[in-house]
mmCIF file of N, CA, C and O in Angstrom:
data_model
loop_
_atom_site.group_PDB
_atom_site.id
_atom_site.type_symbol
_atom_site.label_atom_id
_atom_site.label_comp_id
_atom_site.label_asym_id
_atom_site.label_seq_id
_atom_site.Cartn_x
_atom_site.Cartn_y
_atom_site.Cartn_z
ATOM 1 N N UNK C 73 54.480 29.983 31.691
ATOM 2 C CA UNK C 73 53.574 30.242 33.311
ATOM 3 C C UNK C 73 53.404 28.289 32.971
ATOM 4 O O UNK C 73 53.350 27.681 34.537
ATOM 5 N N UNK C 74 52.486 27.660 31.334
ATOM 6 C CA UNK C 74 51.739 26.748 31.640
ATOM 7 C C UNK C 74 52.727 25.401 32.210
ATOM 8 O O UNK C 74 53.606 24.291 33.133
ATOM 9 N N UNK C 75 54.427 25.846 31.695
ATOM 10 C CA UNK C 75 56.147 25.056 31.894
ATOM 11 C C UNK C 75 55.895 24.636 33.032
ATOM 12 O O UNK C 75 56.312 23.823 34.208
ATOM 13 N N UNK C 76 55.082 25.764 34.588
ATOM 14 C CA UNK C 76 55.552 25.653 35.982
ATOM 15 C C UNK C 76 55.175 24.423 36.599
ATOM 16 O O UNK C 76 55.178 23.976 37.303
ATOM 17 N N UNK C 77 54.006 24.926 36.052
ATOM 18 C CA UNK C 77 53.033 24.211 36.661
ATOM 19 C C UNK C 77 52.902 22.791 36.038
ATOM 20 O O UNK C 77 52.701 21.840 37.825
ATOM 21 N N UNK C 78 52.943 22.360 35.502
ATOM 22 C CA UNK C 78 52.841 21.329 35.071
ATOM 23 C C UNK C 78 54.498 19.973 35.738
ATOM 24 O O UNK C 78 54.849 19.883 35.516
ATOM 25 N N UNK C 79 55.865 20.959 35.838
ATOM 26 C CA UNK C 79 56.855 20.904 36.868
ATOM 27 C C UNK C 79 56.707 20.031 37.786
ATOM 28 O O UNK C 79 57.360 19.429 38.783
ATOM 29 N N UNK C 80 55.209 20.730 38.289
ATOM 30 C CA UNK C 80 55.189 21.186 40.110
ATOM 31 C C UNK C 80 54.867 19.891 39.994
ATOM 32 O O UNK C 80 54.810 18.874 41.059
ATOM 33 N N UNK C 81 53.774 19.941 39.395
ATOM 34 C CA UNK C 81 52.008 18.760 38.922
ATOM 35 C C UNK C 81 54.019 17.602 39.159
ATOM 36 O O UNK C 81 53.637 16.127 39.862
ATOM 37 N N UNK C 82 54.480 17.233 37.866
ATOM 38 C CA UNK C 82 55.315 16.324 37.982
ATOM 39 C C UNK C 82 56.169 16.266 39.513
ATOM 40 O O UNK C 82 56.424 15.080 39.563
ATOM 41 N N UNK C 83 57.354 17.187 39.609
ATOM 42 C CA UNK C 83 57.678 16.549 40.931
ATOM 43 C C UNK C 83 56.647 16.480 42.320
ATOM 44 O O UNK C 83 57.048 15.252 43.248
ATOM 45 N N UNK C 84 55.455 16.997 42.985
ATOM 46 C CA UNK C 84 54.803 15.732 43.397
ATOM 47 C C UNK C 84 54.068 14.199 43.758
ATOM 48 O O UNK C 84 53.779 13.795 43.864
ATOM 49 N N UNK C 85 54.450 14.130 41.680
ATOM 50 C CA UNK C 85 54.383 12.736 41.595
ATOM 51 C C UNK C 85 54.789 11.793 41.831
ATOM 52 O O UNK C 85 54.720 11.222 42.167
ATOM 53 N N UNK C 86 56.115 12.935 41.980
ATOM 54 C CA UNK C 86 57.926 11.790 42.228
ATOM 55 C C UNK C 86 57.826 11.450 43.348
ATOM 56 O O UNK C 86 58.185 10.562 43.851
ATOM 57 N N UNK C 87 57.143 13.090 44.447
ATOM 58 C CA UNK C 87 57.277 12.650 46.073
ATOM 59 C C UNK C 87 56.408 11.351 45.766
ATOM 60 O O UNK C 87 56.137 10.941 46.881
ATOM 61 N N UNK C 88 55.324 11.445 45.642
ATOM 62 C CA UNK C 88 54.203 10.077 45.867
ATOM 63 C C UNK C 88 55.045 8.903 45.218
ATOM 64 O O UNK C 88 54.556 8.054 46.309
ATOM 65 N N UNK C 89 55.408 9.043 43.878
ATOM 66 C CA UNK C 89 55.428 7.636 43.770
ATOM 67 C C UNK C 89 56.715 7.357 44.701
ATOM 68 O O UNK C 89 57.089 5.526 44.896
ATOM 69 N N UNK C 90 57.740 8.139 45.636
ATOM 70 C CA UNK C 90 59.095 7.805 46.253
ATOM 71 C C UNK C 90 58.353 7.803 47.743
ATOM 72 O O UNK C 90 59.347 6.787 48.642
ATOM 73 N N UNK C 91 56.828 7.799 48.124
ATOM 74 C CA UNK C 91 55.977 7.345 49.551
ATOM 75 C C UNK C 91 56.853 8.337 50.177
ATOM 76 O O UNK C 91 56.339 8.672 51.614
ATOM 77 N N UNK C 92 56.566 9.890 49.509
ATOM 78 C CA UNK C 92 57.299 10.969 50.296
ATOM 79 C C UNK C 92 56.560 11.551 50.813
ATOM 80 O O UNK C 92 55.875 12.475 50.838
ATOM 81 N N UNK C 93 55.150 11.603 50.040
ATOM 82 C CA UNK C 93 53.771 12.812 49.716
ATOM 83 C C UNK C 93 52.831 12.541 50.557
ATOM 84 O O UNK C 93 52.810 11.039 50.535
ATOM 85 N N UNK C 94 52.701 12.936 52.320
ATOM 86 C CA UNK C 94 51.242 12.741 52.727
ATOM 87 C C UNK C 94 49.984 13.513 52.042
ATOM 88 O O UNK C 94 50.065 14.225 52.726
ATOM 89 N N UNK C 95 48.739 12.707 52.417
ATOM 90 C CA UNK C 95 47.768 13.377 51.690
ATOM 91 C C UNK C 95 47.040 13.132 52.747
ATOM 92 O O UNK C 95 47.027 11.844 53.737
ATOM 93 N N UNK C 96 46.783 13.770 53.232
ATOM 94 C CA UNK C 96 45.665 13.601 54.817
ATOM 95 C C UNK C 96 43.959 13.971 53.752
ATOM 96 O O UNK C 96 43.709 14.174 53.423
ATOM 97 N N UNK C 97 43.593 13.068 55.355
ATOM 98 C CA UNK C 97 42.169 12.815 54.932
ATOM 99 C C UNK C 97 41.016 13.681 55.631
ATOM 100 O O UNK C 97 41.743 14.538 56.427
ATOM 101 N N UNK C 98 40.073 13.561 54.866
ATOM 102 C CA UNK C 98 39.279 15.112 55.240
ATOM 103 C C UNK C 98 39.016 14.976 55.928
ATOM 104 O O UNK C 98 37.627 15.724 56.850
ATOM 105 N N UNK C 99 37.811 13.590 56.201
ATOM 106 C CA UNK C 99 37.459 12.499 57.627
ATOM 107 C C UNK C 99 37.522 11.499 57.909
ATOM 108 O O UNK C 99 39.047 10.802 56.985
ATOM 109 N N UNK C 100 37.540 11.576 59.630
ATOM 110 C CA UNK C 100 38.388 10.159 60.044
ATOM 111 C C UNK C 100 36.304 9.271 60.057
ATOM 112 O O UNK C 100 35.919 10.361 60.930
ATOM 113 N N UNK C 101 36.902 8.290 61.346
ATOM 114 C CA UNK C 101 36.007 7.737 62.469
ATOM 115 C C UNK C 101 36.795 7.181 63.198
ATOM 116 O O UNK C 101 38.061 7.680 63.639
ATOM 117 N N UNK C 102 36.186 7.712 64.258
ATOM 118 C CA UNK C 102 36.320 7.338 65.673
ATOM 119 C C UNK C 102 35.934 6.718 66.912
ATOM 120 O O UNK C 102 34.291 6.651 66.387
ATOM 121 N N UNK C 103 36.210 5.947 67.584
ATOM 122 C CA UNK C 103 34.846 5.487 69.113
ATOM 123 C C UNK C 103 35.456 5.685 69.426
ATOM 124 O O UNK C 103 36.391 5.836 70.592
ATOM 125 N N UNK C 104 34.176 6.194 69.877
ATOM 126 C CA UNK C 104 33.573 7.036 71.461
ATOM 127 C C UNK C 104 32.631 6.276 71.711
ATOM 128 O O UNK C 104 31.366 6.101 71.438
ATOM 129 N N UNK C 105 31.976 6.134 72.905
ATOM 130 C CA UNK C 105 31.130 5.307 73.907
ATOM 131 C C UNK C 105 30.704 4.254 73.476
ATOM 132 O O UNK C 105 29.828 3.561 73.145
ATOM 133 N N UNK C 106 31.679 3.371 72.961
ATOM 134 C CA UNK C 106 31.431 2.149 71.939
ATOM 135 C C UNK C 106 30.963 2.462 71.219
ATOM 136 O O UNK C 106 29.774 1.006 69.604
ATOM 137 N N UNK C 107 30.749 3.274 70.194
ATOM 138 C CA UNK C 107 30.334 3.539 69.309
ATOM 139 C C UNK C 107 30.849 4.318 67.582
ATOM 140 O O UNK C 107 31.996 5.065 68.327
ATOM 141 N N UNK C 108 31.332 3.587 66.645
ATOM 142 C CA UNK C 108 32.498 5.010 65.278
ATOM 143 C C UNK C 108 31.107 5.394 64.899
ATOM 144 O O UNK C 108 30.495 5.685 64.833
ATOM 145 N N UNK C 109 31.843 7.063 65.539
ATOM 146 C CA UNK C 109 31.623 7.904 64.860
ATOM 147 C C UNK C 109 32.673 8.761 64.056
ATOM 148 O O UNK C 109 33.433 8.019 63.637
ATOM 149 N N UNK C 110 32.022 8.752 62.655
ATOM 150 C CA UNK C 110 32.098 9.992 61.845
ATOM 151 C C UNK C 110 32.641 11.336 62.551
ATOM 152 O O UNK C 110 31.874 12.198 62.644
ATOM 153 N N UNK C 111 33.682 11.623 61.740
ATOM 154 C CA UNK C 111 33.219 13.033 61.224
ATOM 155 C C UNK C 111 34.612 13.988 60.496
ATOM 156 O O UNK C 111 35.420 12.871 59.947
ATOM 157 N N UNK C 112 34.549 15.214 61.299
ATOM 158 C CA UNK C 112 36.152 16.121 59.513
ATOM 159 C C UNK C 112 37.384 16.218 60.224
ATOM 160 O O UNK C 112 37.121 16.422 61.444
ATOM 161 N N UNK C 113 38.019 16.230 59.875
ATOM 162 C CA UNK C 113 39.149 16.498 60.345
ATOM 163 C C UNK C 113 39.816 17.976 60.207
ATOM 164 O O UNK C 113 40.001 18.303 59.065
ATOM 165 N N UNK C 114 40.106 18.108 61.338
ATOM 166 C CA UNK C 114 40.663 19.880 61.518
ATOM 167 C C UNK C 114 42.090 19.992 61.630
ATOM 168 O O UNK C 114 42.678 20.701 60.767
ATOM 169 N N UNK C 115 42.688 18.991 62.633
ATOM 170 C CA UNK C 115 44.050 19.106 62.538
ATOM 171 C C UNK C 115 44.957 17.887 62.414
ATOM 172 O O UNK C 115 44.567 17.226 63.040
ATOM 173 N N UNK C 116 46.510 17.699 62.077
ATOM 174 C CA UNK C 116 46.699 16.491 61.718
ATOM 175 C C UNK C 116 47.987 16.926 62.257
ATOM 176 O O UNK C 116 48.760 17.507 62.672
ATOM 177 N N UNK C 117 47.981 15.754 63.589
ATOM 178 C CA UNK C 117 49.791 16.208 64.991
ATOM 179 C C UNK C 117 50.599 14.983 64.480
ATOM 180 O O UNK C 117 50.557 14.214 64.891
ATOM 181 N N UNK C 118 52.070 15.866 64.473
ATOM 182 C CA UNK C 118 52.997 13.832 64.350
ATOM 183 C C UNK C 118 53.315 14.168 65.414
ATOM 184 O O UNK C 118 54.460 14.894 66.092
ATOM 185 N N UNK C 119 52.804 13.365 66.997
ATOM 186 C CA UNK C 119 53.226 13.720 68.192
ATOM 187 C C UNK C 119 54.792 12.427 67.926
ATOM 188 O O UNK C 119 54.858 12.147 67.570
ATOM 189 N N UNK C 120 55.384 13.011 69.522
ATOM 190 C CA UNK C 120 56.824 12.871 69.540
ATOM 191 C C UNK C 120 56.892 11.329 69.802
ATOM 192 O O UNK C 120 57.817 10.687 69.144
ATOM 193 N N UNK C 121 55.754 10.090 69.729
ATOM 194 C CA UNK C 121 55.400 9.378 69.709
ATOM 195 C C UNK C 121 56.164 8.437 68.707
ATOM 196 O O UNK C 121 55.575 7.038 68.321
ATOM 197 N N UNK C 122 55.720 9.701 67.222
ATOM 198 C CA UNK C 122 55.932 8.877 66.208
ATOM 199 C C UNK C 122 54.728 8.523 65.239
ATOM 200 O O UNK C 122 55.480 7.231 64.625
ATOM 201 N N UNK C 123 53.471 8.899 66.172
ATOM 202 C CA UNK C 123 52.696 7.959 65.640
ATOM 203 C C UNK C 123 51.859 9.464 64.888
ATOM 204 O O UNK C 123 51.856 10.956 65.899
ATOM 205 N N UNK C 124 50.946 9.537 64.294
ATOM 206 C CA UNK C 124 49.519 10.468 63.626
ATOM 207 C C UNK C 124 48.492 11.119 64.786
ATOM 208 O O UNK C 124 48.189 10.010 65.069
ATOM 209 N N UNK C 125 48.792 11.845 65.255
ATOM 210 C CA UNK C 125 47.550 13.021 65.822
ATOM 211 C C UNK C 125 46.670 13.359 65.460
ATOM 212 O O UNK C 125 47.193 14.422 64.231
ATOM 213 N N UNK C 126 44.947 13.329 64.991
ATOM 214 C CA UNK C 126 44.436 13.450 64.613
ATOM 215 C C UNK C 126 43.200 14.189 65.481
ATOM 216 O O UNK C 126 42.748 13.453 65.871
ATOM 217 N N UNK C 127 42.851 15.153 64.767
ATOM 218 C CA UNK C 127 41.926 16.388 65.558
ATOM 219 C C UNK C 127 41.234 16.092 64.485
ATOM 220 O O UNK C 127 40.313 16.521 63.405
ATOM 221 N N UNK C 128 39.274 16.119 65.443
ATOM 222 C CA UNK C 128 38.946 15.631 64.744
ATOM 223 C C UNK C 128 37.416 16.229 65.160
ATOM 224 O O UNK C 128 37.491 16.475 66.617
ATOM 225 N N UNK C 129 36.147 16.614 64.078
ATOM 226 C CA UNK C 129 35.294 17.884 64.213
ATOM 227 C C UNK C 129 33.604 17.109 63.937
ATOM 228 O O UNK C 129 34.113 16.487 63.502
ATOM 229 N N UNK C 130 33.116 15.936 65.839
ATOM 230 C CA UNK C 130 31.524 15.609 65.123
ATOM 231 C C UNK C 130 30.963 16.295 64.141
ATOM 232 O O UNK C 130 31.212 16.940 63.592
ATOM 233 N N UNK C 131 31.027 15.327 62.947
ATOM 234 C CA UNK C 131 30.116 15.625 62.196
ATOM 235 C C UNK C 131 28.395 15.653 62.149
ATOM 236 O O UNK C 131 27.606 14.480 61.594
ATOM 237 N N UNK C 132 27.764 16.208 62.781
ATOM 238 C CA UNK C 132 26.916 16.387 63.455
ATOM 239 C C UNK C 132 26.497 17.343 63.793
ATOM 240 O O UNK C 132 25.775 18.000 64.729
ATOM 241 N N UNK C 133 26.906 18.638 63.044
ATOM 242 C CA UNK C 133 27.315 20.769 63.613
ATOM 243 C C UNK C 133 27.110 20.680 64.971
ATOM 244 O O UNK C 133 27.277 21.626 64.971
ATOM 245 N N UNK C 134 28.194 20.065 65.800
ATOM 246 C CA UNK C 134 27.656 19.733 67.723
ATOM 247 C C UNK C 134 29.439 20.602 66.667
ATOM 248 O O UNK C 134 30.305 20.844 65.898
ATOM 249 N N UNK C 135 29.840 21.330 67.701
ATOM 250 C CA UNK C 135 31.539 21.305 67.998
ATOM 251 C C UNK C 135 32.245 21.011 69.132
ATOM 252 O O UNK C 135 33.416 20.633 69.325
ATOM 253 N N UNK C 136 31.283 19.723 69.391
ATOM 254 C CA UNK C 136 32.431 18.228 69.918
ATOM 255 C C UNK C 136 33.499 17.941 68.898
ATOM 256 O O UNK C 136 32.902 18.232 67.528
ATOM 257 N N UNK C 137 34.586 17.641 69.288
ATOM 258 C CA UNK C 137 35.628 17.306 69.160
ATOM 259 C C UNK C 137 36.292 15.959 69.898
ATOM 260 O O UNK C 137 36.477 16.502 70.206
ATOM 261 N N UNK C 138 37.051 15.036 69.006
ATOM 262 C CA UNK C 138 37.803 14.242 69.972
ATOM 263 C C UNK C 138 39.629 14.386 68.386
ATOM 264 O O UNK C 138 39.436 14.513 67.868
ATOM 265 N N UNK C 139 40.137 13.362 70.003
ATOM 266 C CA UNK C 139 41.454 13.815 70.013
ATOM 267 C C UNK C 139 41.816 12.201 69.444
ATOM 268 O O UNK C 139 42.158 11.888 71.335
ATOM 269 N N UNK C 140 42.803 11.634 68.966
ATOM 270 C CA UNK C 140 43.451 10.193 69.191
ATOM 271 C C UNK C 140 44.360 9.559 68.199
ATOM 272 O O UNK C 140 44.610 10.739 66.724
ATOM 273 N N UNK C 141 44.746 9.009 68.485
ATOM 274 C CA UNK C 141 45.961 8.412 67.236
ATOM 275 C C UNK C 141 45.018 7.602 66.569
ATOM 276 O O UNK C 141 45.155 6.289 66.481
ATOM 277 N N UNK C 142 45.593 7.824 65.156
ATOM 278 C CA UNK C 142 45.739 6.565 63.851
ATOM 279 C C UNK C 142 45.874 5.328 64.189
ATOM 280 O O UNK C 142 47.076 5.104 64.543
ATOM 281 N N UNK C 143 44.986 4.309 63.928
ATOM 282 C CA UNK C 143 44.858 3.066 63.985
ATOM 283 C C UNK C 143 45.152 2.452 65.488
ATOM 284 O O UNK C 143 44.949 1.203 65.878
ATOM 285 N N UNK C 144 44.747 3.994 66.762
ATOM 286 C CA UNK C 144 44.119 3.448 67.304
ATOM 287 C C UNK C 144 42.320 3.504 68.259
ATOM 288 O O UNK C 144 42.898 2.690 68.689
ATOM 289 N N UNK C 145 42.651 4.669 68.305
ATOM 290 C CA UNK C 145 41.249 4.583 68.529
ATOM 291 C C UNK C 145 40.668 5.913 67.207
ATOM 292 O O UNK C 145 39.151 6.518 67.343
ATOM 293 N N UNK C 146 41.349 6.434 66.070
ATOM 294 C CA UNK C 146 40.583 6.759 64.505
ATOM 295 C C UNK C 146 41.273 5.807 63.991
ATOM 296 O O UNK C 146 42.616 5.420 63.805
ATOM 297 N N UNK C 147 40.263 6.443 62.756
ATOM 298 C CA UNK C 147 40.553 4.730 61.375
ATOM 299 C C UNK C 147 40.012 5.670 60.474
ATOM 300 O O UNK C 147 39.726 7.130 60.644
ATOM 301 N N UNK C 148 40.774 6.033 59.199
ATOM 302 C CA UNK C 148 40.413 6.335 57.790
ATOM 303 C C UNK C 148 39.777 5.174 56.924
ATOM 304 O O UNK C 148 38.543 6.625 56.821
ATOM 305 N N UNK C 149 38.968 4.448 57.702
ATOM 306 C CA UNK C 149 38.340 4.431 56.736
ATOM 307 C C UNK C 149 36.979 3.420 57.919
ATOM 308 O O UNK C 149 36.702 3.150 59.696
ATOM 309 N N UNK C 150 35.543 3.277 57.554
ATOM 310 C CA UNK C 150 34.665 3.214 58.892
ATOM 311 C C UNK C 150 35.118 1.636 58.353
ATOM 312 O O UNK C 150 34.186 1.174 60.359
ATOM 313 N N UNK C 151 35.094 0.632 57.996
ATOM 314 C CA UNK C 151 35.512 -0.889 58.031
ATOM 315 C C UNK C 151 36.211 -1.393 58.996
ATOM 316 O O UNK C 151 36.221 -2.229 59.941
ATOM 317 N N UNK C 152 37.806 -0.557 59.528
ATOM 318 C CA UNK C 152 38.835 -0.347 60.009
ATOM 319 C C UNK C 152 38.136 0.115 61.330
ATOM 320 O O UNK C 152 38.289 -0.475 62.138
ATOM 321 N N UNK C 153 37.762 0.649 61.643
ATOM 322 C CA UNK C 153 36.716 1.211 63.065
ATOM 323 C C UNK C 153 36.408 0.509 63.378
ATOM 324 O O UNK C 153 36.443 -0.165 64.619
ATOM 325 N N UNK C 154 34.823 -0.297 62.587
ATOM 326 C CA UNK C 154 34.465 -1.137 63.477
ATOM 327 C C UNK C 154 34.942 -2.801 63.427
ATOM 328 O O UNK C 154 34.608 -3.236 65.214
ATOM 329 N N UNK C 155 36.149 -3.346 63.333
ATOM 330 C CA UNK C 155 36.672 -4.321 62.863
ATOM 331 C C UNK C 155 37.419 -3.721 64.219
ATOM 332 O O UNK C 155 37.470 -4.942 64.988
ATOM 333 N N UNK C 156 37.878 -2.684 65.621
ATOM 334 C CA UNK C 156 38.778 -2.119 65.963
ATOM 335 C C UNK C 156 37.021 -2.349 67.346
ATOM 336 O O UNK C 156 37.719 -3.035 67.972
ATOM 337 N N UNK C 157 36.532 -2.067 66.874
ATOM 338 C CA UNK C 157 35.420 -1.927 68.102
ATOM 339 C C UNK C 157 35.200 -3.795 68.512
ATOM 340 O O UNK C 157 34.376 -3.690 68.995
ATOM 341 N N UNK C 158 34.978 -4.272 67.282
ATOM 342 C CA UNK C 158 34.611 -5.718 67.486
ATOM 343 C C UNK C 158 34.781 -6.553 68.538
ATOM 344 O O UNK C 158 35.431 -6.820 69.288
ATOM 345 N N UNK C 159 37.097 -6.381 68.204
ATOM 346 C CA UNK C 159 37.971 -6.591 68.521
ATOM 347 C C UNK C 159 38.074 -6.062 70.232
ATOM 348 O O UNK C 159 38.048 -6.947 71.116
ATOM 349 N N UNK C 160 37.886 -5.034 70.240
ATOM 350 C CA UNK C 160 37.743 -4.058 71.839
ATOM 351 C C UNK C 160 36.615 -4.768 72.420
ATOM 352 O O UNK C 160 36.428 -5.144 73.676
ATOM 353 N N UNK C 161 35.550 -4.773 71.911
ATOM 354 C CA UNK C 161 34.634 -5.885 73.029
ATOM 355 C C UNK C 161 34.650 -7.269 73.360
ATOM 356 O O UNK C 161 33.904 -7.684 74.251
ATOM 357 N N UNK C 162 35.587 -7.949 72.319
ATOM 358 C CA UNK C 162 35.452 -9.737 72.420
ATOM 359 C C UNK C 162 37.044 -9.404 73.522
ATOM 360 O O UNK C 162 36.971 -10.519 73.556
ATOM 361 N N UNK C 163 36.922 -8.858 74.282
ATOM 362 C CA UNK C 163 38.682 -8.850 75.201
ATOM 363 C C UNK C 163 37.861 -8.596 75.201
ATOM 364 O O UNK C 163 37.056 -8.139 76.497
#
């Protein structure tokens, strides 16, 4: 039984090394009303236009949610979101 678990772990490690394993984020940042907000990822959708689309629930105990494309209005780090917001404000 331990050998089966080890083999499965090794398989995941191999897939990760090949770039074939996608780790889903638990948190993401998004831009709404010219403010960077943080939220919890609810769902990841691979859209027909080949961009990752995330559904995010606000991190403020509300039931509000936001949906956006990674790299456009949704970001995996706060720094990326703030950089994009600065770019948007300077245009």
